[in-house]
PDB file of C-alpha atoms in Angstrom:
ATOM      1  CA  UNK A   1       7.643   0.723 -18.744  1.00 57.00           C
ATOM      2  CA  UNK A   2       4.412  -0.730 -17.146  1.00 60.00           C
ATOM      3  CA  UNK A   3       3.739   2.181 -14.454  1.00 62.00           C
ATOM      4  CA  UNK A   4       1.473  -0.908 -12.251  1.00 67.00           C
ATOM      5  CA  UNK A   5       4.649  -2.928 -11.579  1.00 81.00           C
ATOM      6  CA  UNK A   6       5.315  -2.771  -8.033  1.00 86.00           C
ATOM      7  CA  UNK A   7       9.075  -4.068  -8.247  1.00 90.00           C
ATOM      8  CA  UNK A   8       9.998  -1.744 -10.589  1.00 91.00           C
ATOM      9  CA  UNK A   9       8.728   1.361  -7.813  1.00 93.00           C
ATOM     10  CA  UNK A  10      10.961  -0.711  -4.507  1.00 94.00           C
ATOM     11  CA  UNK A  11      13.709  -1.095  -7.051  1.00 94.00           C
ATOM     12  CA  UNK A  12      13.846   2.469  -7.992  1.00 95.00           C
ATOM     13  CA  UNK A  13      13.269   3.666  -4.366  1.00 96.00           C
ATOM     14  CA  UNK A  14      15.686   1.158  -3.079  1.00 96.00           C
ATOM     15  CA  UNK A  15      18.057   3.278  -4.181  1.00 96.00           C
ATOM     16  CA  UNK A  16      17.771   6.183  -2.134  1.00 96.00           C
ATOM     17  CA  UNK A  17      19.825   5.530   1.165  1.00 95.00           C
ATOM     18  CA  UNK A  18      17.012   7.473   3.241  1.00 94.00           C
ATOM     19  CA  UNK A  19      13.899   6.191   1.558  1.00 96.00           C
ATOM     20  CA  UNK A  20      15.034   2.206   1.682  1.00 96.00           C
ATOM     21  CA  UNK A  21      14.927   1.954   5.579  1.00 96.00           C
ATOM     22  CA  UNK A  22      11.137   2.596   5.066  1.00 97.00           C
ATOM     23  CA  UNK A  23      10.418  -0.028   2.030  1.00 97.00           C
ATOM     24  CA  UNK A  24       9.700  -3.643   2.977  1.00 96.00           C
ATOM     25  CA  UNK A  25      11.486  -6.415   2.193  1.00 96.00           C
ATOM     26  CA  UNK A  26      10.305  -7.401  -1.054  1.00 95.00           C
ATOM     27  CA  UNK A  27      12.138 -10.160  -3.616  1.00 95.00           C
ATOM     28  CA  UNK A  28      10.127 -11.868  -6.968  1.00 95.00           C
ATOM     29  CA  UNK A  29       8.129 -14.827  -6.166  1.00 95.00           C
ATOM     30  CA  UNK A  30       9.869 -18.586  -6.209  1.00 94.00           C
ATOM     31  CA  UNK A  31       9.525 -21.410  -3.479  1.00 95.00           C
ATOM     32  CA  UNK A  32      13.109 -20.845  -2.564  1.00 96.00           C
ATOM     33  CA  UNK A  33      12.133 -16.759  -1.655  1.00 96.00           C
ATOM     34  CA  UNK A  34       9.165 -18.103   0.091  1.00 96.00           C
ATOM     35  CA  UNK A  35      10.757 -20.741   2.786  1.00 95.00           C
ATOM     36  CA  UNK A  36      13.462 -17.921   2.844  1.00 96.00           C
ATOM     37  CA  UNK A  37      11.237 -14.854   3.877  1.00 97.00           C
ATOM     38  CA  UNK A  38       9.082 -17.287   6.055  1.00 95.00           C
ATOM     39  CA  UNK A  39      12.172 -18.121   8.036  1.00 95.00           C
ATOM     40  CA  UNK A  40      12.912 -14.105   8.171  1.00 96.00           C
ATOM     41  CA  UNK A  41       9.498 -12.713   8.976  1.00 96.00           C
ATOM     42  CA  UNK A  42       6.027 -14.239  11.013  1.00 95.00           C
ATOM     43  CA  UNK A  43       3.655 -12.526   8.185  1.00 97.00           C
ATOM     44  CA  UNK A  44       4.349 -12.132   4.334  1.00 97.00           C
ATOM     45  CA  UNK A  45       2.046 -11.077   1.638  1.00 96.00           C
ATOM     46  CA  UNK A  46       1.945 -12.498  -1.983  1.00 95.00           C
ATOM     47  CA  UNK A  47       0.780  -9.692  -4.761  1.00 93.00           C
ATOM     48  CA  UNK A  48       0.505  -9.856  -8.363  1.00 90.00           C
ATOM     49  CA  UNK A  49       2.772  -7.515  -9.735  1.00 85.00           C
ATOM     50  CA  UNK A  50       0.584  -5.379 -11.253  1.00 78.00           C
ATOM     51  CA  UNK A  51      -2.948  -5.818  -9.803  1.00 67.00           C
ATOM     52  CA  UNK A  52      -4.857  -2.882  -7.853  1.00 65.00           C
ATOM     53  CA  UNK A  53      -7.446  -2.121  -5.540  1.00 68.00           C
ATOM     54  CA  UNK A  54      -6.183  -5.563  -3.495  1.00 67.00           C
ATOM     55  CA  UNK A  55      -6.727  -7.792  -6.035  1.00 82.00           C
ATOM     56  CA  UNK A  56      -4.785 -11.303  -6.007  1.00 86.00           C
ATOM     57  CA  UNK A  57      -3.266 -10.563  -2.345  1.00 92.00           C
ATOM     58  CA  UNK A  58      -2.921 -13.758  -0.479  1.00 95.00           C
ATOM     59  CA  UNK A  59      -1.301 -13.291   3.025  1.00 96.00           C
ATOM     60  CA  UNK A  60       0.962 -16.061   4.808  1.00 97.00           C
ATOM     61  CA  UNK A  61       1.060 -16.508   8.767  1.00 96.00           C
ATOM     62  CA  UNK A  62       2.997 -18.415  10.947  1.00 95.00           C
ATOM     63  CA  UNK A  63       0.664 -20.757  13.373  1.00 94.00           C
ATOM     64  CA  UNK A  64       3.819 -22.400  15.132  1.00 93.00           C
ATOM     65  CA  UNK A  65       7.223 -23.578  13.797  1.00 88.00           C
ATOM     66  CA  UNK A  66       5.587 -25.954  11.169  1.00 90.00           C
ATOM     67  CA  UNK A  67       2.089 -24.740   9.957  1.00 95.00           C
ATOM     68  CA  UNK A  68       1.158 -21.817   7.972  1.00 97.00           C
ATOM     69  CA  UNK A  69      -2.115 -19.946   8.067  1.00 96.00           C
ATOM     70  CA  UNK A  70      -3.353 -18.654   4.069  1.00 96.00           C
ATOM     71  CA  UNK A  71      -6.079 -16.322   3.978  1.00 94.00           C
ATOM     72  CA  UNK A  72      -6.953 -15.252   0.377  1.00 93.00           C
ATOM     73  CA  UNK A  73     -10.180 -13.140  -0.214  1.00 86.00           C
ATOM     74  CA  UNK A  74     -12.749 -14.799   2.376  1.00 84.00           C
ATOM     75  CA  UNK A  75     -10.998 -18.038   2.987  1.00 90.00           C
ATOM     76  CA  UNK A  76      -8.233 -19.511   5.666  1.00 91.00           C
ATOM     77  CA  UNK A  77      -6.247 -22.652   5.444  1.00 94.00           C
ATOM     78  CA  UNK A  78      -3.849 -23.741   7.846  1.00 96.00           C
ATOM     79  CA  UNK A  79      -1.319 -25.876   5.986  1.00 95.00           C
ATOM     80  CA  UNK A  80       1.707 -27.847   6.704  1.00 95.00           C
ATOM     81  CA  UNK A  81       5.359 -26.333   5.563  1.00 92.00           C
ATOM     82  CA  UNK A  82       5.440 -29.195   3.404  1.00 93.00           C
ATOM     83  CA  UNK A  83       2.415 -28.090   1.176  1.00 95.00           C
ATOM     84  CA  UNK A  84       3.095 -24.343   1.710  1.00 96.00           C
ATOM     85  CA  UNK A  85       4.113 -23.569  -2.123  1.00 95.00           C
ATOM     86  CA  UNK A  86       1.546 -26.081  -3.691  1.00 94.00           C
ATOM     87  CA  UNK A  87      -1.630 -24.563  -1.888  1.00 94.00           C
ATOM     88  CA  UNK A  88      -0.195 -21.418  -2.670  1.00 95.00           C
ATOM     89  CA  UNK A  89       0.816 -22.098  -6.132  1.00 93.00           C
ATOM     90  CA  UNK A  90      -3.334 -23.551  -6.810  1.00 92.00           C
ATOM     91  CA  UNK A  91      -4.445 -19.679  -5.384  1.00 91.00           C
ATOM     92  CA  UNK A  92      -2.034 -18.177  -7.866  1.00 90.00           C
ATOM     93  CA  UNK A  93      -3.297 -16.930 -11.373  1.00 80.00           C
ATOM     94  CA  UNK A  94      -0.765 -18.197 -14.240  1.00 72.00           C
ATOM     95  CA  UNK A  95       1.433 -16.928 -15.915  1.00 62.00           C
ATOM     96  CA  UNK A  96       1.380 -13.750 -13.783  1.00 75.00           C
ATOM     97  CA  UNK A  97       4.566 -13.207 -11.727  1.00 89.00           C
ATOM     98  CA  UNK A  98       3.945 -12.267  -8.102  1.00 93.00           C
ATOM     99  CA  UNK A  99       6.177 -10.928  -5.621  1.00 94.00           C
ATOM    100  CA  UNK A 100       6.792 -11.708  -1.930  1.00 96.00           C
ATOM    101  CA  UNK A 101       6.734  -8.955   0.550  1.00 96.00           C
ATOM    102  CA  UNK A 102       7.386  -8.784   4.111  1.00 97.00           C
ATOM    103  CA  UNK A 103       4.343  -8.274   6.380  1.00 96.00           C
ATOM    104  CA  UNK A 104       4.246  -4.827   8.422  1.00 96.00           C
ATOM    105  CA  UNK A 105       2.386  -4.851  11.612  1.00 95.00           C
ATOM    106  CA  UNK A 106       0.047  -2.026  10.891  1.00 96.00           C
ATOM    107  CA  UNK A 107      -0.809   0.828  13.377  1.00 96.00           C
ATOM    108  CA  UNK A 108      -5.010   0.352  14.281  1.00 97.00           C
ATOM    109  CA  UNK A 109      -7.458   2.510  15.000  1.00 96.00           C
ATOM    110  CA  UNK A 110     -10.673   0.562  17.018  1.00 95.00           C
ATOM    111  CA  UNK A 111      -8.320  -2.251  16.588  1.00 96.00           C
ATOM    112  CA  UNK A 112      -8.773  -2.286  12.684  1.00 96.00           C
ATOM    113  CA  UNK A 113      -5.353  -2.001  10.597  1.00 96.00           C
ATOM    114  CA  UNK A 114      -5.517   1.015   8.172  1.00 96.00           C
ATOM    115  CA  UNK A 115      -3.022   3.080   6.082  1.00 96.00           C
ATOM    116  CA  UNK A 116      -2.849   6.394   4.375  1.00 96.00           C
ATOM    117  CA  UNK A 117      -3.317   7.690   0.592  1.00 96.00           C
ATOM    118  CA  UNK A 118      -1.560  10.697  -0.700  1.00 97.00           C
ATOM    119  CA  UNK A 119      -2.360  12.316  -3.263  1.00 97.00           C
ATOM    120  CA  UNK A 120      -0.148  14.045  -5.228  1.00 97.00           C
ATOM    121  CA  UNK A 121       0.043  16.033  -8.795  1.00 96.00           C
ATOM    122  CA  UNK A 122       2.316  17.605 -10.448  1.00 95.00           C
ATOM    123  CA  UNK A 123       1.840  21.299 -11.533  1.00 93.00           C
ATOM    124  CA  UNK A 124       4.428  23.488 -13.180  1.00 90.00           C
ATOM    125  CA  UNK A 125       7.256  20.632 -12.546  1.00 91.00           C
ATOM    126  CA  UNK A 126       6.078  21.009  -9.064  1.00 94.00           C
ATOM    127  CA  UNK A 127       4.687  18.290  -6.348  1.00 97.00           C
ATOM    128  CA  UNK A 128       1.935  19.392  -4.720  1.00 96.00           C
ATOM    129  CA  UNK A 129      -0.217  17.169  -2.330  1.00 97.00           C
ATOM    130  CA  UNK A 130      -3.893  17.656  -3.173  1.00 96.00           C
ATOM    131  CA  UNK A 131      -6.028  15.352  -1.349  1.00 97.00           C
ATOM    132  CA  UNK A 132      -5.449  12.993   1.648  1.00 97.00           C
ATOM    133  CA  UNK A 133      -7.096  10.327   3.565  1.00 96.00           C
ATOM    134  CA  UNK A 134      -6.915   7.048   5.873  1.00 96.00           C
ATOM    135  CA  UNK A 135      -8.294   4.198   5.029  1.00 95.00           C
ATOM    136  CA  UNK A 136      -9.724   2.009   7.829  1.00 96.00           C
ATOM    137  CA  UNK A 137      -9.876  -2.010   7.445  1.00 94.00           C
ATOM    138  CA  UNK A 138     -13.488  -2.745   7.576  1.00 91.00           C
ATOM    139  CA  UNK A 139     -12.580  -6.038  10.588  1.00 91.00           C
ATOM    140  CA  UNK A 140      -9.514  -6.507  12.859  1.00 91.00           C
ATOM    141  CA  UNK A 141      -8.263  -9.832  10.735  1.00 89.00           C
ATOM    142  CA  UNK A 142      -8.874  -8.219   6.914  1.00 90.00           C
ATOM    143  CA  UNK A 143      -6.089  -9.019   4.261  1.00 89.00           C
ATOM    144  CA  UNK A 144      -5.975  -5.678   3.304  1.00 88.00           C
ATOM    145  CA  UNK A 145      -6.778  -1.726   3.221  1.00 86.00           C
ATOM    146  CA  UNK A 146      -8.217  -1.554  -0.035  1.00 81.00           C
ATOM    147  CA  UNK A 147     -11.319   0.567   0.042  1.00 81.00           C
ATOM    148  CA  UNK A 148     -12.731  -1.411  -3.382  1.00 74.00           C
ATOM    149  CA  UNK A 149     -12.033  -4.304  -0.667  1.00 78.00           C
ATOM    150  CA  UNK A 150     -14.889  -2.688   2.092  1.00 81.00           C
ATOM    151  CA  UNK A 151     -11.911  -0.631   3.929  1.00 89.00           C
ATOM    152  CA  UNK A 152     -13.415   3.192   4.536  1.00 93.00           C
ATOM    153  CA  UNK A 153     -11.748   6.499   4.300  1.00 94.00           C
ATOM    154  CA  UNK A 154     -11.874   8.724   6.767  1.00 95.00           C
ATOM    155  CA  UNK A 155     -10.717  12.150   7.602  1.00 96.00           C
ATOM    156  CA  UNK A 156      -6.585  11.704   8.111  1.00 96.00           C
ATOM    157  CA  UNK A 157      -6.677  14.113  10.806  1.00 95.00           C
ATOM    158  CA  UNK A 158      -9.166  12.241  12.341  1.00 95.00           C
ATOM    159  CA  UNK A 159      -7.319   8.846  12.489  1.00 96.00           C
ATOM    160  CA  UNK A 160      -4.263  10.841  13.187  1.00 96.00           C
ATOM    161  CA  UNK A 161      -5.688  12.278  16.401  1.00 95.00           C
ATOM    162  CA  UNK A 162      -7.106   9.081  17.506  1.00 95.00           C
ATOM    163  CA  UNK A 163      -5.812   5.291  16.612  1.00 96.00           C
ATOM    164  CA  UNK A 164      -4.977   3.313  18.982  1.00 96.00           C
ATOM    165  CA  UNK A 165      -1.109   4.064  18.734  1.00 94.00           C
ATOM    166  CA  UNK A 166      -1.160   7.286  18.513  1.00 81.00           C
ATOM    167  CA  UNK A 167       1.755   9.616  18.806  1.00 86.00           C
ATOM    168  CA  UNK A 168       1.418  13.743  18.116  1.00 91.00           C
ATOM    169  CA  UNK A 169      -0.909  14.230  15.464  1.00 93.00           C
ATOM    170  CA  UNK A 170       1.222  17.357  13.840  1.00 94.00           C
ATOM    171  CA  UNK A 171       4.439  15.615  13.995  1.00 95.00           C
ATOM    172  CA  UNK A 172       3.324  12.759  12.507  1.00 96.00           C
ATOM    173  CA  UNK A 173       1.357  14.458   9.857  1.00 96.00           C
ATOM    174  CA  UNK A 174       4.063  16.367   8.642  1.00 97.00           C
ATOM    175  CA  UNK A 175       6.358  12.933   8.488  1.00 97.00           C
ATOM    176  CA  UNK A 176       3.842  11.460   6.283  1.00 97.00           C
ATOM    177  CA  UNK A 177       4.122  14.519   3.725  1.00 97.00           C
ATOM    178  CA  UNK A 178       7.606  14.778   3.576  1.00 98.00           C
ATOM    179  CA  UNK A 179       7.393  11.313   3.103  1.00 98.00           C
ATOM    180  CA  UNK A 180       5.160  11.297   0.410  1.00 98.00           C
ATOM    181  CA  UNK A 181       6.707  14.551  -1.221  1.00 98.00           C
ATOM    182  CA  UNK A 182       9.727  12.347  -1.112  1.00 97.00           C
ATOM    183  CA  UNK A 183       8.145   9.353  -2.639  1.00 97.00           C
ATOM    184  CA  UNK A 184       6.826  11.216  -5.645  1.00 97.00           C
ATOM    185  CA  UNK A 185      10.128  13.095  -6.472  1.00 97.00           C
ATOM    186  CA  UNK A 186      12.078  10.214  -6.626  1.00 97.00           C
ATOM    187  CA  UNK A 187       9.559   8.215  -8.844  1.00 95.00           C
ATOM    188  CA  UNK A 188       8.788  10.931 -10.839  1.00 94.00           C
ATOM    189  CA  UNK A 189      12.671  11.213 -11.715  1.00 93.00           C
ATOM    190  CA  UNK A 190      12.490   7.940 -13.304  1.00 92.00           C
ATOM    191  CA  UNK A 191       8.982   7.464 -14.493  1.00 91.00           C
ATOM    192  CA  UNK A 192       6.527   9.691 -16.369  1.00 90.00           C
ATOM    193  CA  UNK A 193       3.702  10.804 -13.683  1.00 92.00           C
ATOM    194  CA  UNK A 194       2.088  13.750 -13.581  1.00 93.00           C
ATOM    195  CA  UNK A 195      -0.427  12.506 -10.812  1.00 94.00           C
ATOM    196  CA  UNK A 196      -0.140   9.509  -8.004  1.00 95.00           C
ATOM    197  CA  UNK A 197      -1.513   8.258  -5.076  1.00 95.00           C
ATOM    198  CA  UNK A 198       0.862   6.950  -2.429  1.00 96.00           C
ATOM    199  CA  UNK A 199      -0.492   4.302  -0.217  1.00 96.00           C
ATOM    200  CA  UNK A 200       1.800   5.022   3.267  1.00 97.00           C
ATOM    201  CA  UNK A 201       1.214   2.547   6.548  1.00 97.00           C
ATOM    202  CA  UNK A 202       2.658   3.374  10.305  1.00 97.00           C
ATOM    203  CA  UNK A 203       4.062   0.340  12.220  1.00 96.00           C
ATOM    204  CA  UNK A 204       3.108   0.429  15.997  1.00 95.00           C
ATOM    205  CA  UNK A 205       5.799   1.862  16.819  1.00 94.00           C
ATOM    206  CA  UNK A 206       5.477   4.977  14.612  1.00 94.00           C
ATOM    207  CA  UNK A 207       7.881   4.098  11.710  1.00 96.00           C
ATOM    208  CA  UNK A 208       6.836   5.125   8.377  1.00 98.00           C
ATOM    209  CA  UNK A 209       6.605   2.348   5.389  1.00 98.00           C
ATOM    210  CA  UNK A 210       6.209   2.841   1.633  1.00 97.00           C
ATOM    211  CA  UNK A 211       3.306   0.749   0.558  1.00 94.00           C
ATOM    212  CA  UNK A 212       2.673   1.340  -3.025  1.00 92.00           C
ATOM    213  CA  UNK A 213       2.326   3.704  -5.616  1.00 93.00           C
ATOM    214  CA  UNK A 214      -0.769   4.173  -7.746  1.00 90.00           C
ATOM    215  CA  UNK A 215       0.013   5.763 -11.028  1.00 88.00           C
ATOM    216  CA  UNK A 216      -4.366   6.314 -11.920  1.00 85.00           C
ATOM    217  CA  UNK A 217      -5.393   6.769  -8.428  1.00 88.00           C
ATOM    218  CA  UNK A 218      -9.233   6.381  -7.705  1.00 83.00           C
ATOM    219  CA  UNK A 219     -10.081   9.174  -5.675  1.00 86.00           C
ATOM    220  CA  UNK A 220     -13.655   9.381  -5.269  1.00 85.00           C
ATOM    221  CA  UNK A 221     -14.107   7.840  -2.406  1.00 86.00           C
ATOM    222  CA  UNK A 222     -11.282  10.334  -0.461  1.00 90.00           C
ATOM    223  CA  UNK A 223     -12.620  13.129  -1.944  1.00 90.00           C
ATOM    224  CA  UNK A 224     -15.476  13.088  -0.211  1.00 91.00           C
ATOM    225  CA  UNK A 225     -13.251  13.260   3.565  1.00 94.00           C
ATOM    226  CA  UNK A 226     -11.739  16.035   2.219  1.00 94.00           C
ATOM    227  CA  UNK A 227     -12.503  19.858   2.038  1.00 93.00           C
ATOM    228  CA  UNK A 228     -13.875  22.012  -0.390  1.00 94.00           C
ATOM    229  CA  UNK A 229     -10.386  24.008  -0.495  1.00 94.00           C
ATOM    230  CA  UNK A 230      -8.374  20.535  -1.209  1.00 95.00           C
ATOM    231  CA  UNK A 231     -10.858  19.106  -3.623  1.00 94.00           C
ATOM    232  CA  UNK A 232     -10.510  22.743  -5.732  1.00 94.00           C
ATOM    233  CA  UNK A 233      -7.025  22.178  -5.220  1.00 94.00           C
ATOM    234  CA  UNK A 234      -6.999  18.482  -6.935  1.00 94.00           C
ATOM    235  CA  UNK A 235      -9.590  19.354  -9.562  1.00 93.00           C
ATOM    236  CA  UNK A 236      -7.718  22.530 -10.805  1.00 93.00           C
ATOM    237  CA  UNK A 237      -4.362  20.301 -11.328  1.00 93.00           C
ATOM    238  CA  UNK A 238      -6.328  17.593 -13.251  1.00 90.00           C
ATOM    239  CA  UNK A 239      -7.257  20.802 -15.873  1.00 90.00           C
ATOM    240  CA  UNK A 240      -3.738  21.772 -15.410  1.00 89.00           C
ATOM    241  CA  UNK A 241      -1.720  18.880 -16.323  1.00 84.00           C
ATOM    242  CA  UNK A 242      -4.586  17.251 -18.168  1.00 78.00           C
ATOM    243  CA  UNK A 243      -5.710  14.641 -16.680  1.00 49.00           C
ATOM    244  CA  UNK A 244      -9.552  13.582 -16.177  1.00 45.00           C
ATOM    245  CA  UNK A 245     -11.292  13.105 -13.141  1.00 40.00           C
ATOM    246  CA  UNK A 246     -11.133   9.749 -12.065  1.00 45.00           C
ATOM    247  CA  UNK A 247     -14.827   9.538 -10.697  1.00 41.00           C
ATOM    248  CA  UNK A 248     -16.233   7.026 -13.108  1.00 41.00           C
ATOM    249  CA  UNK A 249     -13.265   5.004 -11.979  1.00 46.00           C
ATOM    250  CA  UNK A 250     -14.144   2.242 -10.211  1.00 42.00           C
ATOM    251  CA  UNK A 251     -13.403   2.467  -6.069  1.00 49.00           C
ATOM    252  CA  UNK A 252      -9.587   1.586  -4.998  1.00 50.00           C
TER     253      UNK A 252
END
């Protein structure tokens, strides 16, 4: 079972009556699914199903009832409905399959989107979270939250205490564990981790939505927002269950 497929983690979390009313609407790519999710929602986003670190995203707005803005990477074309599968289809690597995923309006902080990694690892059959950060879009119209992608971490606390949304800090915090804790028990049910990084965004209005799940996290870069206690914490379960560090690995 390829661990980087993204439908195979909605489809196995879909099926946990708490956990689905916090995963996005996500189908398999055709041109059918696309007109259809267009019609449903004002922003989608097209991934590769098994790319990282924001690779391959393309992201679909609605200008008005008839045009479509595509930004991919550093471009943006505004297309006609008419064209929207065939410009889309030229962006698209083949033969990879891509899926189609319903947009979430991101909670900012200094007006840039940004979303949350968890880390998690798995000691004596046990979840613990290790190491945690937010990661800040690095301009208020980026695709995505990718730190390989010129996003930053930060301090979670930090954001937590301070975006532009923001509701109380504790309560919130302790969502976005139980969350994650969640997240990782039901994956790790049906798929052999030991370690993962949950990507988690907050709407605007405070909801909580599974983004992915990273099966080889990169955690360099959030390491270094977190303590001396939680990177002790992280390093000790990589000796425990095995794993190596993933500093040589390049930034996510």
């Amino acid at each position: 079972m390829d661990l980087r497929c993204k439908m195979t983690q909605y489809e196995i979390l879909m099926k946990d009556p708490m956990v689905s009313k916090h995963i996005p609407h996500t189908k398999w790519y055709d041109r059918k699914t696309l007109m259809n999710m267009m019609d449903l929602y004002s922003t989608i986003y097209i991934k590769p199903y098994n790319k990282s670190r924001g690779n391959g995203i393309i992201r679909v707005k609605a200008a008005n009832k008839n045009e479509y803005i595509i930004s991919f990477e550093t471009t943006y074309k505004k297309v006609d409905k008419r064209h929207l599968a065939l410009e889309l289809e030229q962006i698209m690597t083949r033969p990879k399959q891509y899926i189609i995923q319903q947009g979430i309006d991101l909670a900012t902080y200094q007006e840039c989107s940004f979303d949350m990694r968890i880390v998690l690892q798995k000691v004596n059959n046990i979840w613990r979270v290790t190491l945690t950060s937010a990661k800040v879009a690095n301009s208020q119209d980026a695709i995505v939250t990718n730190v390989a992608k010129g996003a930053k971490d930060y301090l979670l606390h930090d954001i937590l205490q301070q975006y532009d949304q923001k509701q109380n800090s504790m309560t919130i915090f302790r969502e976005i564990i139980d969350f994650a804790h969640q997240i990782a028990s039901i994956l790790g049910h049906k798929l052999p981790l030991k370690i993962t990084g949950i990507d988690i965004g907050i709407d605007k209005h405070g909801n909580l939505w599974f983004i992915e799940s990273n099966a080889l996290p990169a955690c360099k870069q959030c390491k270094l927002v977190n303590d001396k206690l939680s990177i002790k914490k992280y390093e000790d379960a990589n000796r425990l269950i095995g794993n190596r560090s993933r500093n040589k690995r390049s930034k996510k």
